[in-house]
Short mmCIF file of C-alpha atoms in Angstrom, two decimals:
data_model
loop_
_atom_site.label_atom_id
_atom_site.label_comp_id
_atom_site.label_asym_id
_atom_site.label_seq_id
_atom_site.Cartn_x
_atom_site.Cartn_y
_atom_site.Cartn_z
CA UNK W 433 16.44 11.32 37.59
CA UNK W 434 16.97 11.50 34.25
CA UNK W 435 16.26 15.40 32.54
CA UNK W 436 14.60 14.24 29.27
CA UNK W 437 15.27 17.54 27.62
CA UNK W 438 19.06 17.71 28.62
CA UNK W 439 21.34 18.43 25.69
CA UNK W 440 24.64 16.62 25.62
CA UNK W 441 27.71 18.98 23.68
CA UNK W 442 29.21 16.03 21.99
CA UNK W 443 28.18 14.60 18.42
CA UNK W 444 28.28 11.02 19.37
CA UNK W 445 25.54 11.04 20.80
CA UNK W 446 22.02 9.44 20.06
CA UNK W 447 20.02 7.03 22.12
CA UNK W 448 19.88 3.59 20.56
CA UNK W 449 17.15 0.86 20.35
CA UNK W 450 16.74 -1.38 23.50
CA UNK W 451 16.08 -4.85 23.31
CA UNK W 452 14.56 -7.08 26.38
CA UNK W 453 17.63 -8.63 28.03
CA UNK W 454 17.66 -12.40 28.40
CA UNK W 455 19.16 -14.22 31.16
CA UNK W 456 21.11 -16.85 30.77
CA UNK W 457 20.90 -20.45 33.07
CA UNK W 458 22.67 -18.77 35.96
CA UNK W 459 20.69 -15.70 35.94
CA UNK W 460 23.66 -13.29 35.54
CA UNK W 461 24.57 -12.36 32.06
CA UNK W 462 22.95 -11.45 28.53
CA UNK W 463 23.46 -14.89 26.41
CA UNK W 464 26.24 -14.14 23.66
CA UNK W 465 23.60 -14.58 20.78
CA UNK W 466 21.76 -11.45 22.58
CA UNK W 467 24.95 -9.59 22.75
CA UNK W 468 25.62 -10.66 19.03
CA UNK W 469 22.14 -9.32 18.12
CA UNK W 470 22.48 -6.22 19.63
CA UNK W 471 25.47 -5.01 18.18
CA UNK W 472 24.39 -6.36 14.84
CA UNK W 473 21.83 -4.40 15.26
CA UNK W 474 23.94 -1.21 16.69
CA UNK W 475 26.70 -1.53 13.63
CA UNK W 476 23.52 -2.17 10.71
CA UNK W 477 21.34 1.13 12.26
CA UNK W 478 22.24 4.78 10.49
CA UNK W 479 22.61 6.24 14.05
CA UNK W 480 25.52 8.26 15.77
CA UNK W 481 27.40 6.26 18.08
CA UNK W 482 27.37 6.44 22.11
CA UNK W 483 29.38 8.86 24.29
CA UNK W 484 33.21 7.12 24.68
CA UNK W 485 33.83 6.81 28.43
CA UNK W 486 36.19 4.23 27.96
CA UNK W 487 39.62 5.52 27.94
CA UNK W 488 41.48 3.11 29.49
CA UNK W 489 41.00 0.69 26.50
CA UNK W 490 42.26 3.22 23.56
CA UNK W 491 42.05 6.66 22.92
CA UNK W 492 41.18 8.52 20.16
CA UNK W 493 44.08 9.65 17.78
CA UNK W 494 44.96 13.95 18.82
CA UNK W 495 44.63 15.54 15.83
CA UNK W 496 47.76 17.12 16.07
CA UNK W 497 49.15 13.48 15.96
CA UNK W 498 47.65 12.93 12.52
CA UNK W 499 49.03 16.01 11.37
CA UNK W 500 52.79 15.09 12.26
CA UNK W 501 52.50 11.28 10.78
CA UNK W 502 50.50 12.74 7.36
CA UNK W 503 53.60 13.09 5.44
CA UNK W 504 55.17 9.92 6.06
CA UNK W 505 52.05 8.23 4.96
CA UNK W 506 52.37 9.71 1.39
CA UNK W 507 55.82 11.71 0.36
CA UNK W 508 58.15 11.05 2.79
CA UNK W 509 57.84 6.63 2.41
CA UNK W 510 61.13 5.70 2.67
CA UNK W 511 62.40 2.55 4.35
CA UNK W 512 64.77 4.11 7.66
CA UNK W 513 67.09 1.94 7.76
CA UNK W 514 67.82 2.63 3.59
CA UNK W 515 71.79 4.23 4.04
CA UNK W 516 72.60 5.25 0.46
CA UNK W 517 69.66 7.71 -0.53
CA UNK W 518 67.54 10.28 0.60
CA UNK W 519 64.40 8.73 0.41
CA UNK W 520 65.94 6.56 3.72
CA UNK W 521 67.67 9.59 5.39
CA UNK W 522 64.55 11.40 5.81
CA UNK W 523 62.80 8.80 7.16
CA UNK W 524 65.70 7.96 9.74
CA UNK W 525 65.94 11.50 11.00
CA UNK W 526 62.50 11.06 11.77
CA UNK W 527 62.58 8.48 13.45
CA UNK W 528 65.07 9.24 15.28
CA UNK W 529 63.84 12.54 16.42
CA UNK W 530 60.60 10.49 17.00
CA UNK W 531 62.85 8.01 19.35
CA UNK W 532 64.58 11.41 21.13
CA UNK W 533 60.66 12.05 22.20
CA UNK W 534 59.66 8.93 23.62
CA UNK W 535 62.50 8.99 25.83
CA UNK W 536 62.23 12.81 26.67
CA UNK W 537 58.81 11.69 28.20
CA UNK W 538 60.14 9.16 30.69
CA UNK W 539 63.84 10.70 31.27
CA UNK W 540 65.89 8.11 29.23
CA UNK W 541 68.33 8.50 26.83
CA UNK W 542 67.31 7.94 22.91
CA UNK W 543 69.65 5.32 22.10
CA UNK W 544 67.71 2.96 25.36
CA UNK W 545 63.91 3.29 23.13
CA UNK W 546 63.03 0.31 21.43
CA UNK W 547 60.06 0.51 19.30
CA UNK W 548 57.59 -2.30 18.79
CA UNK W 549 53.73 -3.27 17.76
CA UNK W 550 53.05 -1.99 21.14
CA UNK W 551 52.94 -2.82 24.81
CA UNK W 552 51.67 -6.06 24.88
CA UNK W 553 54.72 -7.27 22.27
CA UNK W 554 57.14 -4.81 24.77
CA UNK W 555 55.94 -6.94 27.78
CA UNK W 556 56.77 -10.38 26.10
CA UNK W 557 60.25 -8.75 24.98
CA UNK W 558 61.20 -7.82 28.76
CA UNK W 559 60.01 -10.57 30.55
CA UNK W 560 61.10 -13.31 28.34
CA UNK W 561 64.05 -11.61 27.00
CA UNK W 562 65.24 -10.94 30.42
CA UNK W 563 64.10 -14.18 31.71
CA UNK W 564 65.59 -16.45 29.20
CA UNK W 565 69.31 -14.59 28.60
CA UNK W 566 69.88 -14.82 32.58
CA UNK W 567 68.49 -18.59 32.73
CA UNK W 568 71.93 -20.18 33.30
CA UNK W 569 72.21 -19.15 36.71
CA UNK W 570 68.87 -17.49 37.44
CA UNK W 571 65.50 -18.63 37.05
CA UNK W 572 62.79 -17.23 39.07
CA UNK W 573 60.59 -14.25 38.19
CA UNK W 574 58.60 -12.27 40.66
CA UNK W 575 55.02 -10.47 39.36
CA UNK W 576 51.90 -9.52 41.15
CA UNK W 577 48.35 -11.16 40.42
CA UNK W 578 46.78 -7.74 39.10
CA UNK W 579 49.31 -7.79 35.87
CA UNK W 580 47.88 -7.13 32.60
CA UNK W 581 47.18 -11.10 31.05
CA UNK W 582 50.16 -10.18 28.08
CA UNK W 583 52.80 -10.43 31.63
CA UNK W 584 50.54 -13.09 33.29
CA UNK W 585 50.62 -15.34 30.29
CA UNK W 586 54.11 -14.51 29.49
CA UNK W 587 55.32 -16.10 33.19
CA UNK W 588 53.23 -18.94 32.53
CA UNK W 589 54.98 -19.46 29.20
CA UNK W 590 58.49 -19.27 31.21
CA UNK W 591 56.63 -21.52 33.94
CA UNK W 592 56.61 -23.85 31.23
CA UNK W 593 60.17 -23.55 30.23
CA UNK W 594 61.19 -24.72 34.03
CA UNK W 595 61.48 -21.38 35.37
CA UNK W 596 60.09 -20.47 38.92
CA UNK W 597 57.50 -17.57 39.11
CA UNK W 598 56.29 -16.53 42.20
CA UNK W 599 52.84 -14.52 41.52
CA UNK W 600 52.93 -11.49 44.84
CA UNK W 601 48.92 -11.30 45.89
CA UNK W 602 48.27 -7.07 46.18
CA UNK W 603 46.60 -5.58 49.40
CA UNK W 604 43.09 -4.65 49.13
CA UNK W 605 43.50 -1.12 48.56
CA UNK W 606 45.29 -2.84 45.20
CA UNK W 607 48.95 -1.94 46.25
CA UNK W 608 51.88 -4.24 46.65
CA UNK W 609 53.21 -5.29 50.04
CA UNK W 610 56.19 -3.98 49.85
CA UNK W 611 57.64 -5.96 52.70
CA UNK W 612 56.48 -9.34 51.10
CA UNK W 613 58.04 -8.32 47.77
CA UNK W 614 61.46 -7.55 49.66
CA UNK W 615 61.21 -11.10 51.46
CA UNK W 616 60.45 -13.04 48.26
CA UNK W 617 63.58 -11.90 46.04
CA UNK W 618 66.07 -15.05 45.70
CA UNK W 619 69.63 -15.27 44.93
CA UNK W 620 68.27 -16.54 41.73
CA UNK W 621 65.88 -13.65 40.84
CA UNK W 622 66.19 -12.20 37.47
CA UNK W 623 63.69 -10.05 37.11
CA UNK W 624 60.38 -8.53 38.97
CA UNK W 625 58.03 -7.01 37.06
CA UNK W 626 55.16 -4.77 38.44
CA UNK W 627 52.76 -2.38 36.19
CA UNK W 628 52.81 0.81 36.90
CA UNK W 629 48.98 2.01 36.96
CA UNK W 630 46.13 -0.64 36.93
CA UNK W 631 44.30 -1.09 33.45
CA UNK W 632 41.08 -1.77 35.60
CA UNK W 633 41.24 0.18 38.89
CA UNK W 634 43.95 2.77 38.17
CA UNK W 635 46.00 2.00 41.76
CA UNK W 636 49.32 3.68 40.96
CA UNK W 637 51.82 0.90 42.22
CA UNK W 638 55.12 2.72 44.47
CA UNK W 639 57.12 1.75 41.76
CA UNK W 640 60.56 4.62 43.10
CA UNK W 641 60.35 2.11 46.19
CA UNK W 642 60.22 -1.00 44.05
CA UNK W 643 63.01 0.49 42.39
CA UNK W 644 65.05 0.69 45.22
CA UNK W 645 64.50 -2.62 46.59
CA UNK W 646 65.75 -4.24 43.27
CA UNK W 647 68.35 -2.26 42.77
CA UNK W 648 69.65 -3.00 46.40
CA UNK W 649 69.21 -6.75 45.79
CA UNK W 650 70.61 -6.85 42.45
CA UNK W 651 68.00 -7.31 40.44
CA UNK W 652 66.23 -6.06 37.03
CA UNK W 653 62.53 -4.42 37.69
CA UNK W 654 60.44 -4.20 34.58
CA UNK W 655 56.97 -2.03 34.54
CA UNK W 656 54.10 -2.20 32.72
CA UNK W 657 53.19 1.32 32.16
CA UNK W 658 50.95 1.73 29.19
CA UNK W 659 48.53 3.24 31.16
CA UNK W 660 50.96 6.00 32.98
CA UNK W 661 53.22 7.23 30.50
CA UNK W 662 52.07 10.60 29.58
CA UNK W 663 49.68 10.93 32.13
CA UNK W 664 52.05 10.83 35.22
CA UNK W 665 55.27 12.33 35.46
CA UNK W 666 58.17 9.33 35.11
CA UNK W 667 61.52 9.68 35.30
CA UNK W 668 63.33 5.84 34.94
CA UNK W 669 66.39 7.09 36.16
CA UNK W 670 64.92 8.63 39.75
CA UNK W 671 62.95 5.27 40.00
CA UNK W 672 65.83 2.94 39.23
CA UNK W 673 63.18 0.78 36.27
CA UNK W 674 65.28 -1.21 33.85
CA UNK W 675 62.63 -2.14 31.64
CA UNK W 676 59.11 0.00 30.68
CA UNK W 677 56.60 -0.96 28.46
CA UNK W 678 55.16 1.52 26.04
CA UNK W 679 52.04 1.93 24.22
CA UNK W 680 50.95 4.41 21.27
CA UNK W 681 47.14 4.39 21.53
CA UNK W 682 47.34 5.17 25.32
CA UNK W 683 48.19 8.22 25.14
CA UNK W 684 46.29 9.59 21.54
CA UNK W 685 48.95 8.06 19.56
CA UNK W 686 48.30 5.68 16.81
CA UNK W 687 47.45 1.77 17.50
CA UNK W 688 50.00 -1.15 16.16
CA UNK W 689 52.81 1.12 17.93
CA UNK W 690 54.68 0.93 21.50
CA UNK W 691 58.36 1.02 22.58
CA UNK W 692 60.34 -0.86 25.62
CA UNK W 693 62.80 1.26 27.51
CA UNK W 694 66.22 -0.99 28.18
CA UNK W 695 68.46 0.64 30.23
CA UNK W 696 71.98 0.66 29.05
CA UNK W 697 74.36 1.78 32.78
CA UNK W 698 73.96 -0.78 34.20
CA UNK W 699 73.01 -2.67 31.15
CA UNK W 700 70.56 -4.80 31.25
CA UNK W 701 70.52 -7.72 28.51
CA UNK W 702 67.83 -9.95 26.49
CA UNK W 703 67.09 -12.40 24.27
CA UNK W 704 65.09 -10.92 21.23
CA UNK W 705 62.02 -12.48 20.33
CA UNK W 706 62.28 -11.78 16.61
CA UNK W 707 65.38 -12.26 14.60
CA UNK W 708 66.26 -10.97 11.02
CA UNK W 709 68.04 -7.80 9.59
CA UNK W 710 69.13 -6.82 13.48
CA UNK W 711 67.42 -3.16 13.29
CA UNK W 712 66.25 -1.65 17.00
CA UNK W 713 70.17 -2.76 19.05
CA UNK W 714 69.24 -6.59 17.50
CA UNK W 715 66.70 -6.59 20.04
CA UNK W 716 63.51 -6.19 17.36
CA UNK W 717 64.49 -6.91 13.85
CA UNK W 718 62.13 -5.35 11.28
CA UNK W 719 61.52 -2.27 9.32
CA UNK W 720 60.76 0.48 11.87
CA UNK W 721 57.37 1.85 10.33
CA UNK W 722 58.45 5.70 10.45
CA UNK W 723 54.69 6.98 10.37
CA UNK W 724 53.69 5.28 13.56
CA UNK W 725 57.05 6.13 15.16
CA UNK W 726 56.66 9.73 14.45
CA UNK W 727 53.18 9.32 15.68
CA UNK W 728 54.28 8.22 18.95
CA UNK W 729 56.94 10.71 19.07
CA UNK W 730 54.31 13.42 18.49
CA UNK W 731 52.12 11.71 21.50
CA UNK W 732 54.56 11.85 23.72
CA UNK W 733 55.92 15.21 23.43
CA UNK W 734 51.82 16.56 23.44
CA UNK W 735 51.75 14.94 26.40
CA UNK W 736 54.94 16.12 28.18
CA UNK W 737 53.71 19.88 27.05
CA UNK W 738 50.37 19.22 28.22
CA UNK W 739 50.43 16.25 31.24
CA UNK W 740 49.81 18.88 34.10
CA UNK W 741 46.83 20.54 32.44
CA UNK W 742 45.49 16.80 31.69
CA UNK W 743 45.90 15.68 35.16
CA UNK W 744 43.90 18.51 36.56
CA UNK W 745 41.42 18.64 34.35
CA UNK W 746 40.71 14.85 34.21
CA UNK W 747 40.74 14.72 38.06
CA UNK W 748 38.37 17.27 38.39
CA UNK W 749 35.10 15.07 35.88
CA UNK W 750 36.68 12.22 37.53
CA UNK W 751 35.44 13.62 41.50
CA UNK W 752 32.27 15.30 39.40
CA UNK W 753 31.48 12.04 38.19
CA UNK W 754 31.64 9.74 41.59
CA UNK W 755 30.28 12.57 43.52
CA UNK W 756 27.45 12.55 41.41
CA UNK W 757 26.78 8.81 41.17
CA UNK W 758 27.73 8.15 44.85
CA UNK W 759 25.56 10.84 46.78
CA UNK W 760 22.95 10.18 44.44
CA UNK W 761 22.89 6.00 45.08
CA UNK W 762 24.06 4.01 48.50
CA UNK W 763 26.05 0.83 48.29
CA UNK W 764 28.41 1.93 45.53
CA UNK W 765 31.85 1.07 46.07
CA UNK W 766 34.84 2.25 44.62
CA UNK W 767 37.41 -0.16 43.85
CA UNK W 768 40.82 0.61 44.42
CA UNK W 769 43.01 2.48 46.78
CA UNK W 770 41.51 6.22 46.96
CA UNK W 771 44.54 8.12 46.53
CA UNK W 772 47.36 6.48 45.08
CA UNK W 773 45.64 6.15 41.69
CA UNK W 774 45.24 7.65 38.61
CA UNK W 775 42.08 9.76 38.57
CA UNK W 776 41.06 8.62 35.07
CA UNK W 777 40.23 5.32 35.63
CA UNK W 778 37.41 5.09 37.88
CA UNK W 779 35.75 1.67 38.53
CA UNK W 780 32.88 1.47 40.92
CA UNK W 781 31.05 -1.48 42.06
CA UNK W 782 27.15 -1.29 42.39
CA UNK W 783 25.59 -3.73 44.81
CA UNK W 784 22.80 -5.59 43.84
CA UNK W 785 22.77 -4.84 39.63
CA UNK W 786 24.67 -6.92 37.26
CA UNK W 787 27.13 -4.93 35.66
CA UNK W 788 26.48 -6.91 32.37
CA UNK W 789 22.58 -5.78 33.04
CA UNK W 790 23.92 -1.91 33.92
CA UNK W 791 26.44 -1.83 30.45
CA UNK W 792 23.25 -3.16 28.34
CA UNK W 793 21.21 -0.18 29.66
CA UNK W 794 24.02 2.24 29.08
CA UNK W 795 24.12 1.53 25.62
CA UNK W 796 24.65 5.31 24.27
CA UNK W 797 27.87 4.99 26.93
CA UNK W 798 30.95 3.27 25.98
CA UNK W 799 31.88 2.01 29.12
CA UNK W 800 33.35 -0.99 29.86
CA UNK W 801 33.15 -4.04 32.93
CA UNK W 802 36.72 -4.56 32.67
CA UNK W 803 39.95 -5.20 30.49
CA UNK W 804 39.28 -4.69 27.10
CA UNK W 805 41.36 -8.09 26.47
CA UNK W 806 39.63 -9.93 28.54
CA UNK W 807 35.87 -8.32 27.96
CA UNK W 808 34.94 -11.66 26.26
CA UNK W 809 34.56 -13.71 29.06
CA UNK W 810 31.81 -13.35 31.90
CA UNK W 811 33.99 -14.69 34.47
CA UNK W 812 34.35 -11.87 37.28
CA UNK W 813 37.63 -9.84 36.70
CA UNK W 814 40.54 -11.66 38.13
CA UNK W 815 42.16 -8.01 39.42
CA UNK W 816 39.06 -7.63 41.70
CA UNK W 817 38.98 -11.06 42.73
CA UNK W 818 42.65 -10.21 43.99
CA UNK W 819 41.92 -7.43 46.10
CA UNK W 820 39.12 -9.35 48.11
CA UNK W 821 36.24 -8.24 46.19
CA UNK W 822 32.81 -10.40 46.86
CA UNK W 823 32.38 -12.34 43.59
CA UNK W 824 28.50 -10.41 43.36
CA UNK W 825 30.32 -7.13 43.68
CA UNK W 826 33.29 -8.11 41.26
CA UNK W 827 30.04 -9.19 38.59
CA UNK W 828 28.48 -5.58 39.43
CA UNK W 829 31.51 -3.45 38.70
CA UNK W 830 31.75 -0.78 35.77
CA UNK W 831 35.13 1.18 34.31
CA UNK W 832 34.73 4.73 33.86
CA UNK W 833 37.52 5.91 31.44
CA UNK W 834 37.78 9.79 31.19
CA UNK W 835 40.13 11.43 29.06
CA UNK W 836 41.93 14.52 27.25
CA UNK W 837 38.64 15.32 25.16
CA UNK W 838 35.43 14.51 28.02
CA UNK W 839 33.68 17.30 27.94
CA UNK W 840 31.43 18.10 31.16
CA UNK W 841 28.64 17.55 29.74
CA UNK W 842 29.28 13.80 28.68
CA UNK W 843 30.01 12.99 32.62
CA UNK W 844 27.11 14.63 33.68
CA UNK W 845 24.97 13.11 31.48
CA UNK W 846 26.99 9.48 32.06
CA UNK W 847 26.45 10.18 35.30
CA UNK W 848 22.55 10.75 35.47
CA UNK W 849 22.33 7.81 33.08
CA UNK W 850 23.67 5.12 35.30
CA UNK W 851 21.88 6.76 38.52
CA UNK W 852 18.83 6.00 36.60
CA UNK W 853 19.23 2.92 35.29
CA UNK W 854 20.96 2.02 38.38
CA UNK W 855 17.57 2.85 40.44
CA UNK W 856 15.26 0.89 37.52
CA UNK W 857 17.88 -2.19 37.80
CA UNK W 858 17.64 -2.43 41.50
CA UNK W 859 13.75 -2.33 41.52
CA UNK W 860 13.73 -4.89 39.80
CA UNK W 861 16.12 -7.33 42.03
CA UNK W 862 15.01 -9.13 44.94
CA UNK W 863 17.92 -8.81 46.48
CA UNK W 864 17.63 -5.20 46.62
CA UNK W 865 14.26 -5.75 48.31
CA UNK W 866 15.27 -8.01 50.97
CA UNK W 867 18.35 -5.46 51.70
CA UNK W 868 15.46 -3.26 52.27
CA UNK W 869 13.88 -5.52 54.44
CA UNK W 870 16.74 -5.57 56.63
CA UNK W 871 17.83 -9.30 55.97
CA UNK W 872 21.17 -10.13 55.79
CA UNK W 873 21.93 -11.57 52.26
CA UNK W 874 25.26 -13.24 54.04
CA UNK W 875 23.12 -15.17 56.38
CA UNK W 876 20.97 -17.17 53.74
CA UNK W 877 21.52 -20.42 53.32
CA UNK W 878 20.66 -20.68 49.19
CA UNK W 879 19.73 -23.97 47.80
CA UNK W 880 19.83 -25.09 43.90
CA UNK W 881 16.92 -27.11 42.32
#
């Protein structure tokens, strides 16, 4: 239960008003004019704001980030690609020792980082770019149905163009079939592109033996890995990726910022989306904004000084928080293959609440039921609809997103929260009491009135 006189170490903190939940017609979901009243309510109120569990969706900006970008924000505003002054030589070394630390992080080379708005923009780039340059005598993309929508959509777009996409279902542990990948590449295969680590149930894809398998077959592999960089070790070259997407408020870097890795030996080639004064190779024309470049820079070197300490500490609140939860509640499931994964994202279904219900009584936890692009919609989420998930448990799922800055306290108190409200929710549900009848919920035929 609960400890009512519990004090949480983190000055976000406050319990907020509750309001009844409504139901809408199919009995699953707050109505959007609730939701809209509630955070009225939430944004209007004088009140600190909830714990952030939700670290897959941003981060917040590491102080030391701020520090390093400060200066480019006021005295040193130059444009970097200015040649005959100072004022644009300042700014260029920076961002090119900003460019040198990006590709530190991942083992390129400097002169392969492209930087963009960030990785949704860095996704369009490689797949269409890629896509689109090779079209006269290859057309068919590979991808897997658990992609982040940016490379979903952006194969559609190409599906529309004529192109061939072939969309690889995942295993239910959330992996790739390697085999089936192998057996699907064409003569006329371009590209495959695969994301590194899940946005939603942090499977870590085998993306070395991906590598291979392209390489062998002659073919460009792109990866998603906006939610890997600085948080696993990469090296591009050992895992033969042509392509990576890159984003800056991932990894406590500032948002609007991202880069794609293009490997020059062999060289791969694209199409730019956005043409103009041919800054970034010609491949992203525009004025390089030096403060968010150093600020990814910065990023990525804190996290290349400081990725093993991360890892361990994040893995260890990540096993204190489902320990908790899951000896403390039956029928939780975790979704997602146990151990290749990053520990950080942790997304458990509970059987027999609504996860819209649970997130409503969690409202002094950020926490989120899903992508953070796709939050909008009440549909169930499409990447545990692809690894078998029942469409009851798929509603009743929650993301836990722990970070550089959880503290202990905010999972154990995240933790008790949801084991209580959890408990209340179930009450509740008449479902939960005929599971404790012993009748098979599977075995009922329902009928609609």
């Amino acid at each position: 239960m609960l400890s009512s006189g519990r004090t949480v170490s983190s000055r976000l903190l406050r319990p907020v008003a509750w309001f009844p939940l409504r139901l809408g017609s199919d009995g699953r979901a707050a109505s959007s004019l609730h939701k809209e009243m509630i955070k009225k309510h939430e944004l209007e109120v004088d009140e600190l704001r909830p714990l952030y569990m939700d670290f897959q969706a941003t981060t917040p900006m590491d102080p030391r980030v701020l520090d390093a970008m400060l200066p480019f924000q006021v005295n040193y505003y130059g444009n970097p690609h200015s040649r005959t002054h100072a004022y644009g030589w300042e700014s260029e070394t920076a961002m090119e020792a900003a460019r040198k630390q990006v590709a530190d992080l991942i083992g390129a080379d400097p002169r392969e980082i492209i930087f963009t708005s960030g990785a949704t923009e860095s996704n369009n780039m490689a797949i269409k770019g890629v896509a689109r340059f090779y079209q006269a005598k290859k057309r068919h993309v590979i991808t897997t149905q658990t992609e982040h929508k940016c490379v979903l959509d952006s194969c559609r777009i190409l599906e529309a163009e004529g192109f061939d996409v072939t969309y690889l279902p995942v295993k239910q542990n959330g992996l790739v079939d390697l085999e089936l990948l192998e057996a699907s590449i064409r003569p006329d295969t371009s590209l495959v592109s695969v994301m590194t680590v899940n946005n939603e149930i942090g499977v870590k894809q085998p993306i070395k033996e991906i590598g291979k398998i392209c390489r062998s077959k002659g073919v460009f592999l792109h990866t998603d890995a906006a939610q890997a960089v600085g948080k696993v070790p990469i090296n591009v070259s050992d895992w033969k990726v042509d392509l990576m997407s890159i984003s800056g408020h991932k990894i406590y870097g500032p948002k609007g910022v991202g880069a794609l890795y293009v490997r020059r030996r062999p060289r791969v080639r694209l199409e730019p989306l956005q043409n103009g004064g041919g800054q970034e190779r010609g491949l992203r024309s525009g004025t390089v904004p030096t403060p968010l470049a150093v600020g990814l820079g910065a990023a990525c070197n804190i996290a290349m000084q400081e990725m093993e300490y991360d890892h361990d500490r994040v893995s260890m609140l990540a096993n204190r928080l489902v320990q908790k939860i899951m000896s403390a509640i039956p029928d939780v499931i975790m979704n997602g293959d146990p151990e290749q994964r990053y520990p950080g994202c942790v997304n458990l279904s509970f059987a027999y609440v609504e996860g819209e219900s649970l997130l409503m009584a969690l409202k002094d936890v950020a926490l989120s039921s899903g992508s953070a692009c796709t939050s909008a919609s009440l549909e169930p989420s499409y990447v545990l609809r692809a690894i078998g998930a029942d469409e009851d448990l798929a509603h009743s799922s929650i993301r836990f997103g722990i970070g550089r800055f959880t503290t202990e306290d905010e999972v154990d108190y995240t933790a008790e929260k949801c084991i209580h409200q959890v408990r209340r929710l179930r009450e509740m549900s008449p479902l939960w009491e005929m599971v404790q009848d012993g009748i098979d919920l599977k075995s009922i035929k329902w009928t609609q009135h």
